[in-house]
Amino acid sequence: MGDGKASATVAEAGFEALALPHLARLYRLAVRLTGRGADAEDLVHETYMKGLAAFASLREPERIGGWLSTILARLVVDRHRGSDREVPVGDLVELDRFSLYDLIWDEDPLPYSDALHRDFLAQFPDEEVRAALLALPDAYRVPLVLLYVEDMTYRELAEALQCPVGTIMSRLHRARKILERALWDCAKRRGFVRKETS
Amino acid sequence: MNALTCSEAVTRFFGYLDRALAGEPLEELEAHLAACLDCCDKLAFSRQLDAFTKARLPDSPVPASLEARVRQALAAAKET
């Protein structure tokens, strides 16, 4: 019994040595997923506690970085599962067909530009883009942020978020379409384009 | 191998950008892009929009107190 406690202590010491070097990266991931520093601190804290409890199940300790990222991402998804953060995204067929590229081309809001689409994007203050990102429902934002930050494959995302690869594909597609639509709505609000356009 | 229409090609853009396309779907898209300047422009915009969004993800320096908080919690968990 004494030996069991001693080996648990050794494992815990090993966890600290392997896991703590990932703290700064996990915090930045948490900020990118939540947008709020206090929430990010709580998430990182919770991630380490869950990680410690499950450390014995980690078969490849050299992969602890990705393993901890997955724990953190699942906490974000689980935290809001079934809550009102799952906001509806409207008509999916219409959303899937939405094309910011085509709308910019049709509306031509910068007639003297020789790089219309690039110059259109340059109009947006950073905080508007961040607000649009954070307004994405978790089911869409989490895989997109993991793709951008952790450079995960679709298969890795599917394993991390415990859903089929097809679901990951459609969520990544729709996350980007929702962002395109949000930028267009923002352009209308700010008067970059006429309000009556779709 | 089938020739893609523009609307079929567009549905593969994100998979292409995410390096998730392989085999025939990839070959079909690349063949379409080689012949369609309009789809090349659209794909370039999707790539540009990804980079634009990625560069604007929220960021914040790590609070100095966080490591101590986590270490304390781990130490407390060991004692229980």
mmCIF file of C-alpha atoms in Angstrom:
data_model
loop_
_atom_site.group_PDB
_atom_site.id
_atom_site.type_symbol
_atom_site.label_atom_id
_atom_site.label_comp_id
_atom_site.label_asym_id
_atom_site.label_seq_id
_atom_site.Cartn_x
_atom_site.Cartn_y
_atom_site.Cartn_z
ATOM 1 C CA MET A 1 0.000 0.000 0.000
ATOM 2 C CA GLY A 2 2.919 2.265 0.895
ATOM 3 C CA ASP A 3 4.562 1.381 -2.439
ATOM 4 C CA GLY A 4 1.382 2.348 -4.295
ATOM 5 C CA LYS A 5 1.367 5.789 -2.721
ATOM 6 C CA ALA A 6 5.062 6.249 -3.509
ATOM 7 C CA SER A 7 4.576 5.355 -7.179
ATOM 8 C CA ALA A 8 1.588 7.720 -7.398
ATOM 9 C CA THR A 9 3.797 10.522 -6.051
ATOM 10 C CA VAL A 10 6.471 9.720 -8.642
ATOM 11 C CA ALA A 11 3.820 9.822 -11.385
ATOM 12 C CA GLU A 12 2.509 13.167 -10.118
ATOM 13 C CA ALA A 13 6.027 14.626 -10.072
ATOM 14 C CA GLY A 14 6.428 13.361 -13.638
ATOM 15 C CA PHE A 15 3.170 15.036 -14.598
ATOM 16 C CA GLU A 16 4.358 18.406 -13.296
ATOM 17 C CA ALA A 17 7.690 18.155 -15.099
ATOM 18 C CA LEU A 18 6.043 17.186 -18.396
ATOM 19 C CA ALA A 19 2.917 19.351 -18.222
ATOM 20 C CA LEU A 20 3.999 22.692 -16.753
ATOM 21 C CA PRO A 21 6.197 23.697 -19.736
ATOM 22 C CA HIS A 22 2.931 23.809 -21.746
ATOM 23 C CA LEU A 23 1.265 26.329 -19.430
ATOM 24 C CA ALA A 24 1.890 29.476 -21.518
ATOM 25 C CA ARG A 25 0.747 27.769 -24.726
ATOM 26 C CA LEU A 26 -2.386 26.404 -23.052
ATOM 27 C CA TYR A 27 -3.216 29.820 -21.625
ATOM 28 C CA ARG A 28 -2.940 31.423 -25.069
ATOM 29 C CA LEU A 29 -5.134 28.677 -26.529
ATOM 30 C CA ALA A 30 -7.675 29.253 -23.738
ATOM 31 C CA VAL A 31 -7.721 33.012 -24.427
ATOM 32 C CA ARG A 32 -8.226 32.324 -28.106
ATOM 33 C CA LEU A 33 -11.091 29.961 -27.350
ATOM 34 C CA THR A 34 -12.842 32.132 -24.754
ATOM 35 C CA GLY A 35 -11.659 35.702 -25.373
ATOM 36 C CA ARG A 36 -11.600 36.332 -21.639
ATOM 37 C CA GLY A 37 -8.515 36.229 -19.436
ATOM 38 C CA ALA A 38 -10.306 35.195 -16.239
ATOM 39 C CA ASP A 39 -12.135 32.357 -18.007
ATOM 40 C CA ALA A 40 -8.862 31.306 -19.610
ATOM 41 C CA GLU A 41 -7.114 31.104 -16.218
ATOM 42 C CA ASP A 42 -9.921 28.950 -14.825
ATOM 43 C CA LEU A 43 -9.815 26.711 -17.901
ATOM 44 C CA VAL A 44 -6.060 26.174 -17.636
ATOM 45 C CA HIS A 45 -6.383 25.403 -13.921
ATOM 46 C CA GLU A 46 -9.158 22.891 -14.618
ATOM 47 C CA THR A 47 -7.171 21.377 -17.503
ATOM 48 C CA TYR A 48 -4.207 20.641 -15.213
ATOM 49 C CA MET A 49 -6.421 19.102 -12.557
ATOM 50 C CA LYS A 50 -8.124 16.856 -15.117
ATOM 51 C CA GLY A 51 -4.771 16.071 -16.668
ATOM 52 C CA LEU A 52 -3.305 15.013 -13.321
ATOM 53 C CA ALA A 53 -6.290 12.773 -12.601
ATOM 54 C CA ALA A 54 -6.040 11.096 -16.029
ATOM 55 C CA PHE A 55 -2.238 11.091 -16.376
ATOM 56 C CA ALA A 56 -1.945 7.348 -15.797
ATOM 57 C CA SER A 57 -4.057 6.776 -18.942
ATOM 58 C CA LEU A 58 -1.647 8.737 -21.181
ATOM 59 C CA ARG A 59 0.248 6.069 -23.118
ATOM 60 C CA GLU A 60 2.688 8.356 -24.918
ATOM 61 C CA PRO A 61 3.977 10.987 -22.456
ATOM 62 C CA GLU A 62 5.834 12.782 -25.277
ATOM 63 C CA ARG A 63 2.412 13.695 -26.699
ATOM 64 C CA ILE A 64 1.287 15.414 -23.502
ATOM 65 C CA GLY A 65 1.042 18.837 -25.218
ATOM 66 C CA GLY A 66 -1.675 17.789 -27.661
ATOM 67 C CA TRP A 67 -3.341 15.691 -24.968
ATOM 68 C CA LEU A 68 -3.644 18.731 -22.675
ATOM 69 C CA SER A 69 -4.955 20.880 -25.568
ATOM 70 C CA THR A 70 -7.638 18.270 -26.162
ATOM 71 C CA ILE A 71 -8.649 18.260 -22.487
ATOM 72 C CA LEU A 72 -8.911 22.056 -22.570
ATOM 73 C CA ALA A 73 -10.957 22.096 -25.796
ATOM 74 C CA ARG A 74 -13.353 19.462 -24.449
ATOM 75 C CA LEU A 75 -13.856 21.533 -21.301
ATOM 76 C CA VAL A 76 -14.918 24.503 -23.449
ATOM 77 C CA VAL A 77 -17.330 22.373 -25.474
ATOM 78 C CA ASP A 78 -18.734 20.579 -22.402
ATOM 79 C CA ARG A 79 -19.101 23.810 -20.429
ATOM 80 C CA HIS A 80 -21.563 25.218 -22.932
ATOM 81 C CA ARG A 81 -23.148 22.000 -24.180
ATOM 82 C CA GLY A 82 -26.909 22.412 -24.178
ATOM 83 C CA SER A 83 -26.754 26.020 -23.004
ATOM 84 C CA ASP A 84 -27.988 29.089 -24.846
ATOM 85 C CA ARG A 85 -24.513 29.503 -26.383
ATOM 86 C CA GLU A 86 -25.752 27.087 -29.053
ATOM 87 C CA VAL A 87 -27.357 29.916 -30.959
ATOM 88 C CA PRO A 88 -29.115 29.072 -34.224
ATOM 89 C CA VAL A 89 -27.208 30.040 -37.357
ATOM 90 C CA GLY A 90 -30.227 30.414 -39.662
ATOM 91 C CA ASP A 91 -30.967 28.721 -42.973
ATOM 92 C CA LEU A 92 -28.080 26.317 -43.520
ATOM 93 C CA VAL A 93 -28.530 26.022 -47.287
ATOM 94 C CA GLU A 94 -28.407 29.798 -47.585
ATOM 95 C CA LEU A 95 -25.427 29.946 -45.227
ATOM 96 C CA ASP A 96 -23.486 27.301 -47.162
ATOM 97 C CA ARG A 97 -23.969 29.301 -50.361
ATOM 98 C CA PHE A 98 -23.038 32.661 -48.827
ATOM 99 C CA SER A 99 -20.074 34.189 -50.652
ATOM 100 C CA LEU A 100 -18.414 37.317 -49.315
ATOM 101 C CA TYR A 101 -16.160 37.260 -52.378
ATOM 102 C CA ASP A 102 -19.162 37.509 -54.741
ATOM 103 C CA LEU A 103 -20.898 40.189 -52.663
ATOM 104 C CA ILE A 104 -17.799 42.397 -52.612
ATOM 105 C CA TRP A 105 -17.433 41.886 -56.354
ATOM 106 C CA ASP A 106 -21.085 42.731 -57.046
ATOM 107 C CA GLU A 107 -21.249 45.725 -54.701
ATOM 108 C CA ASP A 108 -17.786 47.100 -55.576
ATOM 109 C CA PRO A 109 -17.589 49.306 -52.469
ATOM 110 C CA LEU A 110 -14.123 50.642 -53.354
ATOM 111 C CA PRO A 111 -14.366 51.512 -57.061
ATOM 112 C CA TYR A 112 -10.864 53.015 -57.240
ATOM 113 C CA SER A 113 -9.165 49.998 -55.644
ATOM 114 C CA ASP A 114 -6.992 47.714 -57.742
ATOM 115 C CA ALA A 115 -7.066 45.106 -54.951
ATOM 116 C CA LEU A 116 -10.753 45.255 -54.081
ATOM 117 C CA HIS A 117 -11.053 42.220 -51.783
ATOM 118 C CA ARG A 118 -7.858 42.907 -49.845
ATOM 119 C CA ASP A 119 -8.764 46.580 -49.406
ATOM 120 C CA PHE A 120 -12.270 45.628 -48.278
ATOM 121 C CA LEU A 121 -10.826 43.504 -45.444
ATOM 122 C CA ALA A 122 -8.465 46.321 -44.461
ATOM 123 C CA GLN A 123 -11.512 48.456 -43.539
ATOM 124 C CA PHE A 124 -12.341 46.374 -40.475
ATOM 125 C CA PRO A 125 -11.034 47.290 -37.025
ATOM 126 C CA ASP A 126 -9.433 44.269 -35.315
ATOM 127 C CA GLU A 127 -11.968 44.359 -32.468
ATOM 128 C CA GLU A 128 -14.880 43.866 -34.919
ATOM 129 C CA VAL A 129 -13.231 40.734 -36.305
ATOM 130 C CA ARG A 130 -12.527 39.435 -32.791
ATOM 131 C CA ALA A 131 -16.146 40.113 -31.782
ATOM 132 C CA ALA A 132 -17.355 38.142 -34.819
ATOM 133 C CA LEU A 133 -15.064 35.248 -33.892
ATOM 134 C CA LEU A 134 -16.175 35.193 -30.281
ATOM 135 C CA ALA A 135 -19.824 35.383 -31.332
ATOM 136 C CA LEU A 136 -19.482 32.078 -33.193
ATOM 137 C CA PRO A 137 -21.289 29.251 -31.381
ATOM 138 C CA ASP A 138 -18.775 27.022 -29.532
ATOM 139 C CA ALA A 139 -19.517 24.085 -31.830
ATOM 140 C CA TYR A 140 -18.134 26.138 -34.729
ATOM 141 C CA ARG A 141 -15.514 28.308 -32.990
ATOM 142 C CA VAL A 142 -13.681 25.534 -31.129
ATOM 143 C CA PRO A 143 -12.717 23.434 -34.191
ATOM 144 C CA LEU A 144 -11.808 26.573 -36.158
ATOM 145 C CA VAL A 145 -9.525 27.909 -33.399
ATOM 146 C CA LEU A 146 -7.945 24.469 -32.917
ATOM 147 C CA LEU A 147 -7.329 24.285 -36.668
ATOM 148 C CA TYR A 148 -5.765 27.748 -36.737
ATOM 149 C CA VAL A 149 -3.736 27.501 -33.522
ATOM 150 C CA GLU A 150 -2.900 23.820 -33.122
ATOM 151 C CA ASP A 151 -2.819 23.022 -36.850
ATOM 152 C CA MET A 152 -4.780 19.806 -36.200
ATOM 153 C CA THR A 153 -5.915 17.531 -39.023
ATOM 154 C CA TYR A 154 -9.627 16.816 -39.469
ATOM 155 C CA ARG A 155 -9.090 13.361 -37.979
ATOM 156 C CA GLU A 156 -7.331 14.807 -34.922
ATOM 157 C CA LEU A 157 -10.126 17.358 -34.510
ATOM 158 C CA ALA A 158 -12.737 14.606 -34.747
ATOM 159 C CA GLU A 159 -10.955 12.595 -32.043
ATOM 160 C CA ALA A 160 -10.448 15.629 -29.811
ATOM 161 C CA LEU A 161 -14.040 16.821 -30.088
ATOM 162 C CA GLN A 162 -15.525 13.320 -30.167
ATOM 163 C CA CYS A 163 -17.536 13.667 -33.353
ATOM 164 C CA PRO A 164 -17.350 12.267 -36.912
ATOM 165 C CA VAL A 165 -14.910 13.735 -39.467
ATOM 166 C CA GLY A 166 -17.893 14.780 -41.606
ATOM 167 C CA THR A 167 -19.218 16.903 -38.733
ATOM 168 C CA ILE A 168 -15.823 18.592 -38.388
ATOM 169 C CA MET A 169 -15.787 19.335 -42.137
ATOM 170 C CA SER A 170 -19.226 20.921 -42.121
ATOM 171 C CA ARG A 171 -18.528 22.896 -38.924
ATOM 172 C CA LEU A 172 -15.300 24.324 -40.311
ATOM 173 C CA HIS A 173 -17.093 25.250 -43.535
ATOM 174 C CA ARG A 174 -19.979 26.893 -41.683
ATOM 175 C CA ALA A 175 -17.740 28.648 -39.144
ATOM 176 C CA ARG A 176 -16.023 30.434 -42.011
ATOM 177 C CA LYS A 177 -19.327 31.210 -43.736
ATOM 178 C CA ILE A 178 -20.780 32.654 -40.504
ATOM 179 C CA LEU A 179 -17.667 34.840 -40.208
ATOM 180 C CA GLU A 180 -18.029 35.990 -43.829
ATOM 181 C CA ARG A 181 -21.648 36.887 -43.167
ATOM 182 C CA ALA A 182 -20.729 38.707 -39.931
ATOM 183 C CA LEU A 183 -18.139 40.777 -41.793
ATOM 184 C CA TRP A 184 -20.705 41.669 -44.443
ATOM 185 C CA ASP A 185 -23.238 42.687 -41.756
ATOM 186 C CA CYS A 186 -20.526 44.748 -40.076
ATOM 187 C CA ALA A 187 -19.713 46.428 -43.408
ATOM 188 C CA LYS A 188 -23.379 47.369 -43.764
ATOM 189 C CA ARG A 189 -23.550 48.731 -40.198
ATOM 190 C CA ARG A 190 -20.430 50.805 -40.718
ATOM 191 C CA GLY A 191 -21.604 52.117 -44.067
ATOM 192 C CA PHE A 192 -18.855 50.453 -46.163
ATOM 193 C CA VAL A 193 -21.617 49.013 -48.365
ATOM 194 C CA ARG A 194 -25.266 49.861 -49.002
ATOM 195 C CA LYS A 195 -27.641 48.531 -46.330
ATOM 196 C CA GLU A 196 -30.157 47.068 -48.759
ATOM 197 C CA THR A 197 -27.698 44.528 -50.180
ATOM 198 C CA SER A 198 -28.210 40.924 -49.029
ATOM 199 C CA MET B 1 -11.758 11.681 -63.231
ATOM 200 C CA ASN B 2 -14.761 14.038 -63.580
ATOM 201 C CA ALA B 3 -14.510 17.677 -64.614
ATOM 202 C CA LEU B 4 -15.819 19.868 -61.795
ATOM 203 C CA THR B 5 -18.164 22.802 -62.213
ATOM 204 C CA CYS B 6 -17.255 26.047 -60.424
ATOM 205 C CA SER B 7 -19.933 25.493 -57.772
ATOM 206 C CA GLU B 8 -18.589 21.987 -57.079
ATOM 207 C CA ALA B 9 -15.023 23.298 -56.925
ATOM 208 C CA VAL B 10 -15.941 25.985 -54.377
ATOM 209 C CA THR B 11 -17.281 23.359 -51.957
ATOM 210 C CA ARG B 12 -13.776 21.799 -51.821
ATOM 211 C CA PHE B 13 -11.857 25.013 -51.105
ATOM 212 C CA PHE B 14 -11.729 24.754 -47.320
ATOM 213 C CA GLY B 15 -10.716 21.096 -47.424
ATOM 214 C CA TYR B 16 -7.967 22.073 -49.852
ATOM 215 C CA LEU B 17 -6.749 24.937 -47.653
ATOM 216 C CA ASP B 18 -6.819 22.636 -44.609
ATOM 217 C CA ARG B 19 -4.772 19.979 -46.497
ATOM 218 C CA ALA B 20 -7.622 17.530 -45.993
ATOM 219 C CA LEU B 21 -8.137 16.668 -49.666
ATOM 220 C CA ALA B 22 -6.371 13.718 -51.267
ATOM 221 C CA GLY B 23 -6.677 11.396 -54.246
ATOM 222 C CA GLU B 24 -9.305 12.012 -56.879
ATOM 223 C CA PRO B 25 -11.103 14.924 -55.145
ATOM 224 C CA LEU B 26 -7.769 16.767 -54.942
ATOM 225 C CA GLU B 27 -6.812 15.942 -58.534
ATOM 226 C CA GLU B 28 -10.217 17.097 -59.789
ATOM 227 C CA LEU B 29 -9.937 20.397 -57.946
ATOM 228 C CA GLU B 30 -6.385 21.029 -59.121
ATOM 229 C CA ALA B 31 -7.420 20.308 -62.724
ATOM 230 C CA HIS B 32 -10.302 22.769 -62.370
ATOM 231 C CA LEU B 33 -8.057 25.448 -60.846
ATOM 232 C CA ALA B 34 -5.549 25.035 -63.667
ATOM 233 C CA ALA B 35 -8.275 26.074 -66.103
ATOM 234 C CA CYS B 36 -10.422 28.550 -64.110
ATOM 235 C CA LEU B 37 -9.004 31.927 -63.174
ATOM 236 C CA ASP B 38 -12.202 32.957 -61.379
ATOM 237 C CA CYS B 39 -11.988 30.002 -58.970
ATOM 238 C CA CYS B 40 -8.271 30.725 -58.429
ATOM 239 C CA ASP B 41 -9.221 34.266 -57.339
ATOM 240 C CA LYS B 42 -11.955 32.938 -55.046
ATOM 241 C CA LEU B 43 -9.591 30.415 -53.501
ATOM 242 C CA ALA B 44 -6.966 33.131 -52.976
ATOM 243 C CA PHE B 45 -9.581 35.226 -51.151
ATOM 244 C CA SER B 46 -10.526 32.280 -48.895
ATOM 245 C CA ARG B 47 -6.844 31.834 -48.061
ATOM 246 C CA GLN B 48 -6.481 35.566 -47.414
ATOM 247 C CA LEU B 49 -9.565 35.572 -45.182
ATOM 248 C CA ASP B 50 -8.190 32.654 -43.132
ATOM 249 C CA ALA B 51 -4.900 34.490 -42.582
ATOM 250 C CA PHE B 52 -6.786 37.710 -41.781
ATOM 251 C CA THR B 53 -8.939 35.963 -39.167
ATOM 252 C CA LYS B 54 -6.075 33.966 -37.672
ATOM 253 C CA ALA B 55 -4.015 37.122 -37.193
ATOM 254 C CA ARG B 56 -6.876 38.654 -35.212
ATOM 255 C CA LEU B 57 -7.540 35.876 -32.708
ATOM 256 C CA PRO B 58 -7.675 37.208 -29.152
ATOM 257 C CA ASP B 59 -4.347 37.137 -27.348
ATOM 258 C CA SER B 60 -3.090 38.104 -23.919
ATOM 259 C CA PRO B 61 0.144 37.708 -21.930
ATOM 260 C CA VAL B 62 0.200 34.903 -19.368
ATOM 261 C CA PRO B 63 -0.582 36.257 -15.883
ATOM 262 C CA ALA B 64 2.453 35.948 -13.614
ATOM 263 C CA SER B 65 0.343 34.333 -10.887
ATOM 264 C CA LEU B 66 -1.039 31.484 -13.038
ATOM 265 C CA GLU B 67 1.875 29.061 -12.727
ATOM 266 C CA ALA B 68 1.922 29.453 -8.915
ATOM 267 C CA ARG B 69 -1.849 28.872 -8.813
ATOM 268 C CA VAL B 70 -1.552 25.667 -10.853
ATOM 269 C CA ARG B 71 1.453 24.423 -8.841
ATOM 270 C CA GLN B 72 -0.427 25.014 -5.587
ATOM 271 C CA ALA B 73 -3.484 23.174 -6.873
ATOM 272 C CA LEU B 74 -1.381 20.217 -8.030
ATOM 273 C CA ALA B 75 0.409 20.103 -4.669
ATOM 274 C CA ALA B 76 -2.924 20.210 -2.814
ATOM 275 C CA ALA B 77 -4.284 17.412 -5.024
ATOM 276 C CA LYS B 78 -1.271 15.253 -4.145
ATOM 277 C CA GLU B 79 -1.983 15.593 -0.451
ATOM 278 C CA THR B 80 -5.579 14.449 -0.733
#
